[in-house]
């Protein structure tokens, strides 16, 4: 089985944190907050598109909202496959990191 | 309902970009995407301003383009392969045309890309620091108010919760470094311990927290090599002399050399506690803190800049003493990336010249695109048959459009690759010329390549659109019957469009040449204009100490005809420091009525000043070095005129020095009036000036010397000055050169315009050459008949070039007024400028006409000299 990429993992987690209001802009804001870096909007479009084709997320259109010139939002929510994939990644990471002692720079300088 | 009010008050994304988006991606999904973009656009607008937000929106469009267009081309793979093959054939068949096309586009793209990279480079200074978005410099509008002299940084760290770090960097008057009796110039600064945590300058070697202790110094790699030679320099010592005080410093760290794209320019950093340990410097630092110390602040994540600014202003108000008005001490935070282009609040000139360069690049690119359009439509007759056959066997118009657009895109693509290769070779030279450091890594970072590719595709589309639409319009029956070329049959007049485009190209060339000629004249004018004082053979030397002794010693030399000392440079250090706030307040106490206030520049000097600079007195007397002149003042004509009618001689004025914080006035009596001279660059009109006399405290010496053996005299003066100013490295040089240095930006602009206007004309001539070849070819038969009937070669030449002459005249008609507009706008920067004369415009016109004649002439002559028998024997 192929594991989620880091980007995919972060995006899925961002959607998880935003129940019922996950769309591109809010996801980007959440990611910026989570990582402290500015995410390019284009990268999100591509990743979200790919993940909906893989069956990780489902999307639907919202009612028109006034603050965006009366245009609809495409909202996203996670599908069971995404939860499985996230759990998989988590299990993998914890099992790997468990056996690694705290790292310090000194030994490697 | 609040919705309509909301949408009308908040900014709207660029409508044109929106429309292009929905055209490019015509599926239903685009509406939600546009909504997303609009939302982010609003966020950006709130955060960074509307202009940045618009730019951001357009950049999204450029980034989306390549993806879309490549899809558009490859959607129909077999057809695409076929049109590639056909394009290859037509390129090969017409080598001259293909070469002209590709070469002109390559030239235009190279030019544009170089400028694009340059502007990009200039506007991304200091963006290599980690979290650069959160680093700001604190900018105080009027730093001379009291309360600012104490260091700000510690107060910020304790008093403003948003602060992650606040650090200060203190100027140290370019101190001298002394190692084993060898003096070195340095650009030393005092820096806080955390300075290198905020700014990302990587260490080569260092001990832990290298700037924490007093007497510690961090060098850059190249200064370490300069001082100590190769090898590890940690722990070595150097002595360091600042304003006469000296101390021993220990090297605690070595940084990699600073990259070019930062506004910092230090080559050694001294730990801040050292500055506290130097008593004399400490006093100076406290007195002048506002001008010496820059305070930088790094905010925590997700903090509001505006809140922080308010809090800092509040802090400043609470620190300043109560009796002073706190009205004007609102501070603002300047993003660190902004400092390079806007060094202070008012100076916008760097941004303006970048815009100028960028628009020049775009103009050249447009000229190159026009070439493509012209050549492609001119060549249409050759492709007629192909199009006719394609149409009869069922090609749809869309397919043809796609094919021709594809061709344009591929030709632009080829030119793009070629120009990138060219840039690879040009970049080293370009970097050296402009003293910058652009690498292709700039191109790879920040997805700039995607934007560039998008831009290139726009160029391709812009050049391909008209030919594609035009060529696909032909009616197959007419073509195959051989009659499509008769104008009017399709409603289009491509020849007229071509003429219009040629006129545009050459009108732009005329404008560029006009502007270039005027800037050139103006630069020469300001360099040779009579500034009202004698500046030939005058050497300017800094001699902050013992100037009286140095002066006496210099006067003993036979080569030196006169020496004078003054408090500051006669050219008032160029364009900086020339604003209102650097002028003294002169109060004129009239016999009757209330006193009047004026702003005036102020130079302190000795009795020889007027003689050395040959500035004539109009009224009254000069200073005498033998009298007590502490209450005398000489004013210039401009100030005398302001003071009103009646002789101001022996009248009383009060002067408040601009550097003084307290309201301390000095009573002076006017003893003389001098003729006006330009104590400021010629961008300014002559401002009021007062001269006062002091025996001591001079900074600058001026020596009028004999013309011969300038180098020897310079060396002599340098030696003498250094003898009485030990442990210093002082600037010394010809006054004339120093003054001309001020006009360097104009000179650079003039060179740049020369290059660009030449290139623009060159590219336009390429297109014209192609057109002329085409016209000549079309008219060979006509010429053959005319020749048979007895026409002379000369007459034929006239007949054929008449059209181009007409176009040239039209181009000039359009170009002159536009050129005049730009020239007069540029000239408005100068208070004194050359008259805008007609002959310059005529010269520009003649130059363009000559270029046109040369490029089209060869073709015309070739046809005019042809043997009619060769052409006509086929029929």
mmCIF file of C-alpha atoms in Angstrom, chain B residues 577-873:
data_model
loop_
_atom_site.group_PDB
_atom_site.id
_atom_site.type_symbol
_atom_site.label_atom_id
_atom_site.label_comp_id
_atom_site.label_asym_id
_atom_site.label_seq_id
_atom_site.Cartn_x
_atom_site.Cartn_y
_atom_site.Cartn_z
ATOM 1 C CA UNK B 577 20.200 65.888 3.762
ATOM 2 C CA UNK B 578 18.891 68.634 1.539
ATOM 3 C CA UNK B 579 15.300 68.698 2.717
ATOM 4 C CA UNK B 580 13.597 71.302 4.871
ATOM 5 C CA UNK B 581 14.415 69.489 8.072
ATOM 6 C CA UNK B 582 18.117 69.960 7.472
ATOM 7 C CA UNK B 583 17.838 73.714 7.229
ATOM 8 C CA UNK B 584 18.369 76.188 10.031
ATOM 9 C CA UNK B 585 15.624 78.510 11.076
ATOM 10 C CA UNK B 586 16.596 82.125 10.505
ATOM 11 C CA UNK B 587 14.529 84.719 12.270
ATOM 12 C CA UNK B 588 14.744 88.230 10.889
ATOM 13 C CA UNK B 589 14.086 90.869 13.484
ATOM 14 C CA UNK B 590 12.707 93.849 11.653
ATOM 15 C CA UNK B 591 12.661 97.347 13.055
ATOM 16 C CA UNK B 592 8.929 97.388 13.039
ATOM 17 C CA UNK B 593 6.469 94.566 13.105
ATOM 18 C CA UNK B 594 6.813 90.928 14.094
ATOM 19 C CA UNK B 595 9.908 88.812 13.390
ATOM 20 C CA UNK B 596 9.837 86.633 10.279
ATOM 21 C CA UNK B 597 11.063 83.028 10.081
ATOM 22 C CA UNK B 598 12.946 81.535 7.127
ATOM 23 C CA UNK B 599 14.582 78.198 6.488
ATOM 24 C CA UNK B 600 18.169 78.397 5.276
ATOM 25 C CA UNK B 601 21.137 76.109 4.719
ATOM 26 C CA UNK B 602 24.135 76.903 6.825
ATOM 27 C CA UNK B 603 27.850 76.560 6.117
ATOM 28 C CA UNK B 604 30.516 77.575 8.587
ATOM 29 C CA UNK B 605 33.731 78.649 6.935
ATOM 30 C CA UNK B 606 36.832 80.798 7.234
ATOM 31 C CA UNK B 607 37.793 84.032 5.537
ATOM 32 C CA UNK B 608 39.287 82.368 2.461
ATOM 33 C CA UNK B 609 36.089 80.588 1.435
ATOM 34 C CA UNK B 610 34.815 83.230 -0.976
ATOM 35 C CA UNK B 611 38.259 83.721 -2.533
ATOM 36 C CA UNK B 612 38.999 80.052 -3.128
ATOM 37 C CA UNK B 613 35.636 79.427 -4.729
ATOM 38 C CA UNK B 614 35.646 82.843 -6.465
ATOM 39 C CA UNK B 615 32.195 83.737 -5.222
ATOM 40 C CA UNK B 616 31.639 87.461 -5.729
ATOM 41 C CA UNK B 617 30.370 89.720 -2.978
ATOM 42 C CA UNK B 618 27.507 91.986 -3.950
ATOM 43 C CA UNK B 619 27.363 94.144 -0.894
ATOM 44 C CA UNK B 620 29.139 94.500 2.431
ATOM 45 C CA UNK B 621 32.381 92.751 3.273
ATOM 46 C CA UNK B 622 33.954 89.314 3.550
ATOM 47 C CA UNK B 623 34.958 87.663 6.844
ATOM 48 C CA UNK B 624 38.379 88.580 8.071
ATOM 49 C CA UNK B 625 40.378 85.950 9.900
ATOM 50 C CA UNK B 626 41.955 88.646 12.059
ATOM 51 C CA UNK B 627 38.766 90.070 13.555
ATOM 52 C CA UNK B 628 36.295 88.559 15.963
ATOM 53 C CA UNK B 629 33.616 87.409 13.570
ATOM 54 C CA UNK B 630 31.619 85.242 15.953
ATOM 55 C CA UNK B 631 28.584 87.457 15.476
ATOM 56 C CA UNK B 632 28.884 88.003 11.719
ATOM 57 C CA UNK B 633 26.947 86.329 8.965
ATOM 58 C CA UNK B 634 27.038 86.480 5.195
ATOM 59 C CA UNK B 635 23.858 85.666 3.348
ATOM 60 C CA UNK B 636 23.161 84.826 -0.263
ATOM 61 C CA UNK B 637 21.107 86.872 -2.679
ATOM 62 C CA UNK B 638 18.090 84.605 -2.405
ATOM 63 C CA UNK B 639 17.869 85.096 1.338
ATOM 64 C CA UNK B 640 18.482 88.823 0.959
ATOM 65 C CA UNK B 641 15.550 88.994 -1.445
ATOM 66 C CA UNK B 642 13.348 87.154 1.041
ATOM 67 C CA UNK B 643 14.264 89.570 3.805
ATOM 68 C CA UNK B 644 12.611 92.326 1.835
ATOM 69 C CA UNK B 645 13.499 95.724 0.442
ATOM 70 C CA UNK B 646 16.223 97.886 1.933
ATOM 71 C CA UNK B 647 19.803 96.869 2.575
ATOM 72 C CA UNK B 648 19.998 94.102 5.166
ATOM 73 C CA UNK B 649 23.613 94.957 5.992
ATOM 74 C CA UNK B 650 24.172 95.276 9.751
ATOM 75 C CA UNK B 651 20.689 93.986 10.449
ATOM 76 C CA UNK B 652 20.207 91.437 13.211
ATOM 77 C CA UNK B 653 19.107 87.837 12.600
ATOM 78 C CA UNK B 654 18.642 84.941 14.997
ATOM 79 C CA UNK B 655 19.676 81.450 13.943
ATOM 80 C CA UNK B 656 18.533 78.146 15.361
ATOM 81 C CA UNK B 657 20.686 75.222 14.311
ATOM 82 C CA UNK B 658 18.752 72.241 12.954
ATOM 83 C CA UNK B 659 20.881 69.759 14.899
ATOM 84 C CA UNK B 660 20.029 71.380 18.227
ATOM 85 C CA UNK B 661 17.130 69.891 20.082
ATOM 86 C CA UNK B 662 16.640 72.840 22.404
ATOM 87 C CA UNK B 663 15.254 76.101 21.237
ATOM 88 C CA UNK B 664 18.565 77.914 21.428
ATOM 89 C CA UNK B 665 19.020 80.919 19.189
ATOM 90 C CA UNK B 666 22.117 82.818 18.340
ATOM 91 C CA UNK B 667 22.157 86.514 17.489
ATOM 92 C CA UNK B 668 24.083 87.398 14.345
ATOM 93 C CA UNK B 669 24.588 90.541 12.279
ATOM 94 C CA UNK B 670 24.647 90.489 8.506
ATOM 95 C CA UNK B 671 27.948 91.802 7.196
ATOM 96 C CA UNK B 672 27.788 90.859 3.537
ATOM 97 C CA UNK B 673 25.713 89.538 0.664
ATOM 98 C CA UNK B 674 27.142 87.155 -1.908
ATOM 99 C CA UNK B 675 25.994 86.270 -5.370
ATOM 100 C CA UNK B 676 23.907 83.091 -5.485
ATOM 101 C CA UNK B 677 25.720 79.851 -6.169
ATOM 102 C CA UNK B 678 24.418 76.305 -6.413
ATOM 103 C CA UNK B 679 25.163 74.759 -3.076
ATOM 104 C CA UNK B 680 22.777 71.939 -3.944
ATOM 105 C CA UNK B 681 22.405 69.674 -6.960
ATOM 106 C CA UNK B 682 20.691 71.200 -9.944
ATOM 107 C CA UNK B 683 17.524 69.315 -9.197
ATOM 108 C CA UNK B 684 16.877 72.086 -6.696
ATOM 109 C CA UNK B 685 16.468 75.797 -7.124
ATOM 110 C CA UNK B 686 18.893 77.911 -5.128
ATOM 111 C CA UNK B 687 17.812 77.927 -1.500
ATOM 112 C CA UNK B 688 18.561 80.572 1.125
ATOM 113 C CA UNK B 689 22.020 80.178 2.591
ATOM 114 C CA UNK B 690 23.922 81.748 5.426
ATOM 115 C CA UNK B 691 27.646 81.599 6.009
ATOM 116 C CA UNK B 692 29.101 82.109 9.432
ATOM 117 C CA UNK B 693 32.687 82.344 10.543
ATOM 118 C CA UNK B 694 34.407 80.029 12.947
ATOM 119 C CA UNK B 695 38.072 79.436 13.560
ATOM 120 C CA UNK B 696 37.761 75.891 14.792
ATOM 121 C CA UNK B 697 35.740 72.782 14.222
ATOM 122 C CA UNK B 698 36.068 72.276 10.492
ATOM 123 C CA UNK B 699 35.406 69.035 8.746
ATOM 124 C CA UNK B 700 36.370 69.768 5.198
ATOM 125 C CA UNK B 701 39.358 71.445 3.609
ATOM 126 C CA UNK B 702 39.350 72.778 0.082
ATOM 127 C CA UNK B 703 42.643 73.406 -1.657
ATOM 128 C CA UNK B 704 42.845 75.282 -4.919
ATOM 129 C CA UNK B 705 45.805 73.756 -6.706
ATOM 130 C CA UNK B 706 47.733 74.236 -9.898
ATOM 131 C CA UNK B 707 46.661 72.082 -12.818
ATOM 132 C CA UNK B 708 49.848 70.157 -13.392
ATOM 133 C CA UNK B 709 50.962 67.087 -11.441
ATOM 134 C CA UNK B 710 47.584 66.540 -9.853
ATOM 135 C CA UNK B 711 48.531 63.084 -8.559
ATOM 136 C CA UNK B 712 51.585 64.433 -6.761
ATOM 137 C CA UNK B 713 49.616 67.255 -5.171
ATOM 138 C CA UNK B 714 46.902 64.843 -4.077
ATOM 139 C CA UNK B 715 49.491 62.595 -2.461
ATOM 140 C CA UNK B 716 51.073 65.586 -0.729
ATOM 141 C CA UNK B 717 47.749 66.743 0.679
ATOM 142 C CA UNK B 718 46.864 63.259 1.815
ATOM 143 C CA UNK B 719 50.188 62.924 3.618
ATOM 144 C CA UNK B 720 49.819 66.265 5.341
ATOM 145 C CA UNK B 721 46.270 65.584 6.441
ATOM 146 C CA UNK B 722 47.150 62.140 7.745
ATOM 147 C CA UNK B 723 50.119 63.494 9.661
ATOM 148 C CA UNK B 724 47.749 65.479 11.844
ATOM 149 C CA UNK B 725 44.922 62.962 11.760
ATOM 150 C CA UNK B 726 46.661 59.719 12.636
ATOM 151 C CA UNK B 727 44.837 56.396 12.656
ATOM 152 C CA UNK B 728 42.281 57.524 10.151
ATOM 153 C CA UNK B 729 41.460 56.752 6.590
ATOM 154 C CA UNK B 730 40.013 59.873 5.087
ATOM 155 C CA UNK B 731 38.350 60.469 1.758
ATOM 156 C CA UNK B 732 40.161 62.917 -0.465
ATOM 157 C CA UNK B 733 39.482 63.748 -4.063
ATOM 158 C CA UNK B 734 38.634 66.240 -6.744
ATOM 159 C CA UNK B 735 35.583 68.348 -5.949
ATOM 160 C CA UNK B 736 34.462 68.223 -9.544
ATOM 161 C CA UNK B 737 34.268 64.442 -9.507
ATOM 162 C CA UNK B 738 32.525 64.459 -6.163
ATOM 163 C CA UNK B 739 29.845 66.778 -7.492
ATOM 164 C CA UNK B 740 29.357 64.805 -10.689
ATOM 165 C CA UNK B 741 28.940 61.634 -8.668
ATOM 166 C CA UNK B 742 25.562 63.002 -7.581
ATOM 167 C CA UNK B 743 24.200 62.663 -11.099
ATOM 168 C CA UNK B 744 25.154 59.006 -11.441
ATOM 169 C CA UNK B 745 21.534 57.758 -11.536
ATOM 170 C CA UNK B 746 20.763 60.038 -14.483
ATOM 171 C CA UNK B 747 23.898 58.900 -16.254
ATOM 172 C CA UNK B 748 22.954 55.265 -15.750
ATOM 173 C CA UNK B 749 19.476 55.930 -17.058
ATOM 174 C CA UNK B 750 20.943 57.583 -20.100
ATOM 175 C CA UNK B 751 23.188 54.599 -20.873
ATOM 176 C CA UNK B 752 20.353 52.185 -20.289
ATOM 177 C CA UNK B 753 18.044 54.114 -22.576
ATOM 178 C CA UNK B 754 20.746 54.226 -25.220
ATOM 179 C CA UNK B 755 20.999 50.425 -25.169
ATOM 180 C CA UNK B 756 17.257 49.915 -25.166
ATOM 181 C CA UNK B 757 16.358 52.396 -27.822
ATOM 182 C CA UNK B 758 19.052 50.982 -30.077
ATOM 183 C CA UNK B 759 17.692 47.505 -29.524
ATOM 184 C CA UNK B 760 14.126 48.640 -30.121
ATOM 185 C CA UNK B 761 15.064 50.285 -33.392
ATOM 186 C CA UNK B 762 17.115 47.253 -34.345
ATOM 187 C CA UNK B 763 14.265 44.828 -33.734
ATOM 188 C CA UNK B 764 11.818 47.081 -35.550
ATOM 189 C CA UNK B 765 14.201 47.232 -38.503
ATOM 190 C CA UNK B 766 14.240 43.450 -38.610
ATOM 191 C CA UNK B 767 10.523 43.435 -39.116
ATOM 192 C CA UNK B 768 10.725 46.129 -41.716
ATOM 193 C CA UNK B 769 13.438 44.259 -43.553
ATOM 194 C CA UNK B 770 11.153 41.259 -43.751
ATOM 195 C CA UNK B 771 8.236 43.356 -44.904
ATOM 196 C CA UNK B 772 10.317 45.083 -47.539
ATOM 197 C CA UNK B 773 11.525 41.761 -48.850
ATOM 198 C CA UNK B 774 7.950 40.617 -49.065
ATOM 199 C CA UNK B 775 6.660 43.725 -50.813
ATOM 200 C CA UNK B 776 9.551 43.642 -53.225
ATOM 201 C CA UNK B 777 8.841 40.052 -54.060
ATOM 202 C CA UNK B 778 5.168 40.800 -54.653
ATOM 203 C CA UNK B 779 6.003 43.686 -56.883
ATOM 204 C CA UNK B 780 8.690 42.076 -59.009
ATOM 205 C CA UNK B 781 6.341 41.579 -61.876
ATOM 206 C CA UNK B 782 5.138 45.160 -61.795
ATOM 207 C CA UNK B 783 8.714 46.342 -61.725
ATOM 208 C CA UNK B 784 9.665 44.148 -64.608
ATOM 209 C CA UNK B 785 6.922 45.644 -66.726
ATOM 210 C CA UNK B 786 7.796 49.180 -65.682
ATOM 211 C CA UNK B 787 11.418 48.533 -66.600
ATOM 212 C CA UNK B 788 10.532 47.188 -69.971
ATOM 213 C CA UNK B 789 8.537 50.348 -70.522
ATOM 214 C CA UNK B 790 11.602 52.414 -69.688
ATOM 215 C CA UNK B 791 11.554 53.277 -65.962
ATOM 216 C CA UNK B 792 14.867 54.310 -64.412
ATOM 217 C CA UNK B 793 16.359 52.482 -61.470
ATOM 218 C CA UNK B 794 16.335 55.641 -59.373
ATOM 219 C CA UNK B 795 12.668 56.345 -60.025
ATOM 220 C CA UNK B 796 11.758 52.774 -59.192
ATOM 221 C CA UNK B 797 13.646 53.043 -55.933
ATOM 222 C CA UNK B 798 11.779 56.236 -55.091
ATOM 223 C CA UNK B 799 8.473 54.660 -55.961
ATOM 224 C CA UNK B 800 9.077 51.628 -53.785
ATOM 225 C CA UNK B 801 10.436 53.498 -50.781
ATOM 226 C CA UNK B 802 7.779 56.192 -50.877
ATOM 227 C CA UNK B 803 5.428 54.017 -48.834
ATOM 228 C CA UNK B 804 7.964 53.505 -46.132
ATOM 229 C CA UNK B 805 8.778 57.192 -46.107
ATOM 230 C CA UNK B 806 5.132 57.961 -45.542
ATOM 231 C CA UNK B 807 4.977 55.501 -42.661
ATOM 232 C CA UNK B 808 8.073 57.060 -41.178
ATOM 233 C CA UNK B 809 6.572 60.548 -41.329
ATOM 234 C CA UNK B 810 3.433 59.277 -39.636
ATOM 235 C CA UNK B 811 5.489 57.538 -36.948
ATOM 236 C CA UNK B 812 7.240 60.804 -36.233
ATOM 237 C CA UNK B 813 3.980 62.724 -36.059
ATOM 238 C CA UNK B 814 2.750 60.310 -33.415
ATOM 239 C CA UNK B 815 6.081 59.883 -31.671
ATOM 240 C CA UNK B 816 6.981 63.532 -31.170
ATOM 241 C CA UNK B 817 4.125 64.641 -28.923
ATOM 242 C CA UNK B 818 4.408 61.487 -26.833
ATOM 243 C CA UNK B 819 8.153 61.969 -26.618
ATOM 244 C CA UNK B 820 7.605 65.597 -25.645
ATOM 245 C CA UNK B 821 5.277 64.525 -22.865
ATOM 246 C CA UNK B 822 7.776 62.090 -21.355
ATOM 247 C CA UNK B 823 10.697 64.441 -21.786
ATOM 248 C CA UNK B 824 8.926 67.292 -20.043
ATOM 249 C CA UNK B 825 7.862 65.012 -17.224
ATOM 250 C CA UNK B 826 11.391 63.792 -16.718
ATOM 251 C CA UNK B 827 12.769 67.297 -16.931
ATOM 252 C CA UNK B 828 10.443 68.370 -14.138
ATOM 253 C CA UNK B 829 12.839 66.580 -11.773
ATOM 254 C CA UNK B 830 15.326 69.315 -12.468
ATOM 255 C CA UNK B 831 15.011 72.917 -11.467
ATOM 256 C CA UNK B 832 17.468 73.754 -14.253
ATOM 257 C CA UNK B 833 17.304 72.018 -17.565
ATOM 258 C CA UNK B 834 18.169 72.360 -21.217
ATOM 259 C CA UNK B 835 15.521 73.964 -23.384
ATOM 260 C CA UNK B 836 13.395 71.424 -25.224
ATOM 261 C CA UNK B 837 14.425 72.254 -28.773
ATOM 262 C CA UNK B 838 12.872 71.191 -32.042
ATOM 263 C CA UNK B 839 16.088 69.986 -33.622
ATOM 264 C CA UNK B 840 16.361 67.101 -31.170
ATOM 265 C CA UNK B 841 13.022 65.793 -32.346
ATOM 266 C CA UNK B 842 14.097 66.260 -35.953
ATOM 267 C CA UNK B 843 17.296 64.366 -35.241
ATOM 268 C CA UNK B 844 15.301 61.500 -33.763
ATOM 269 C CA UNK B 845 13.121 61.501 -36.873
ATOM 270 C CA UNK B 846 16.108 61.473 -39.188
ATOM 271 C CA UNK B 847 17.709 58.632 -37.270
ATOM 272 C CA UNK B 848 14.572 56.540 -37.578
ATOM 273 C CA UNK B 849 14.209 57.389 -41.263
ATOM 274 C CA UNK B 850 17.799 56.353 -41.860
ATOM 275 C CA UNK B 851 17.230 53.070 -40.038
ATOM 276 C CA UNK B 852 14.135 52.461 -42.150
ATOM 277 C CA UNK B 853 15.900 53.250 -45.390
ATOM 278 C CA UNK B 854 18.842 51.010 -44.614
ATOM 279 C CA UNK B 855 16.688 48.053 -43.627
ATOM 280 C CA UNK B 856 14.264 48.310 -46.516
ATOM 281 C CA UNK B 857 16.691 49.820 -49.029
ATOM 282 C CA UNK B 858 18.765 46.712 -49.670
ATOM 283 C CA UNK B 859 15.671 44.782 -50.640
ATOM 284 C CA UNK B 860 14.297 47.542 -52.806
ATOM 285 C CA UNK B 861 17.572 48.040 -54.613
ATOM 286 C CA UNK B 862 17.840 44.337 -55.255
ATOM 287 C CA UNK B 863 14.458 44.317 -56.945
ATOM 288 C CA UNK B 864 14.904 47.605 -58.743
ATOM 289 C CA UNK B 865 18.113 46.383 -60.351
ATOM 290 C CA UNK B 866 16.708 43.067 -61.468
ATOM 291 C CA UNK B 867 16.778 42.169 -65.133
ATOM 292 C CA UNK B 868 13.178 42.307 -66.375
ATOM 293 C CA UNK B 869 13.778 39.431 -68.729
ATOM 294 C CA UNK B 870 14.368 37.103 -65.792
ATOM 295 C CA UNK B 871 10.996 37.878 -64.334
ATOM 296 C CA UNK B 872 8.832 38.158 -67.357
ATOM 297 C CA UNK B 873 10.019 35.335 -69.500
#
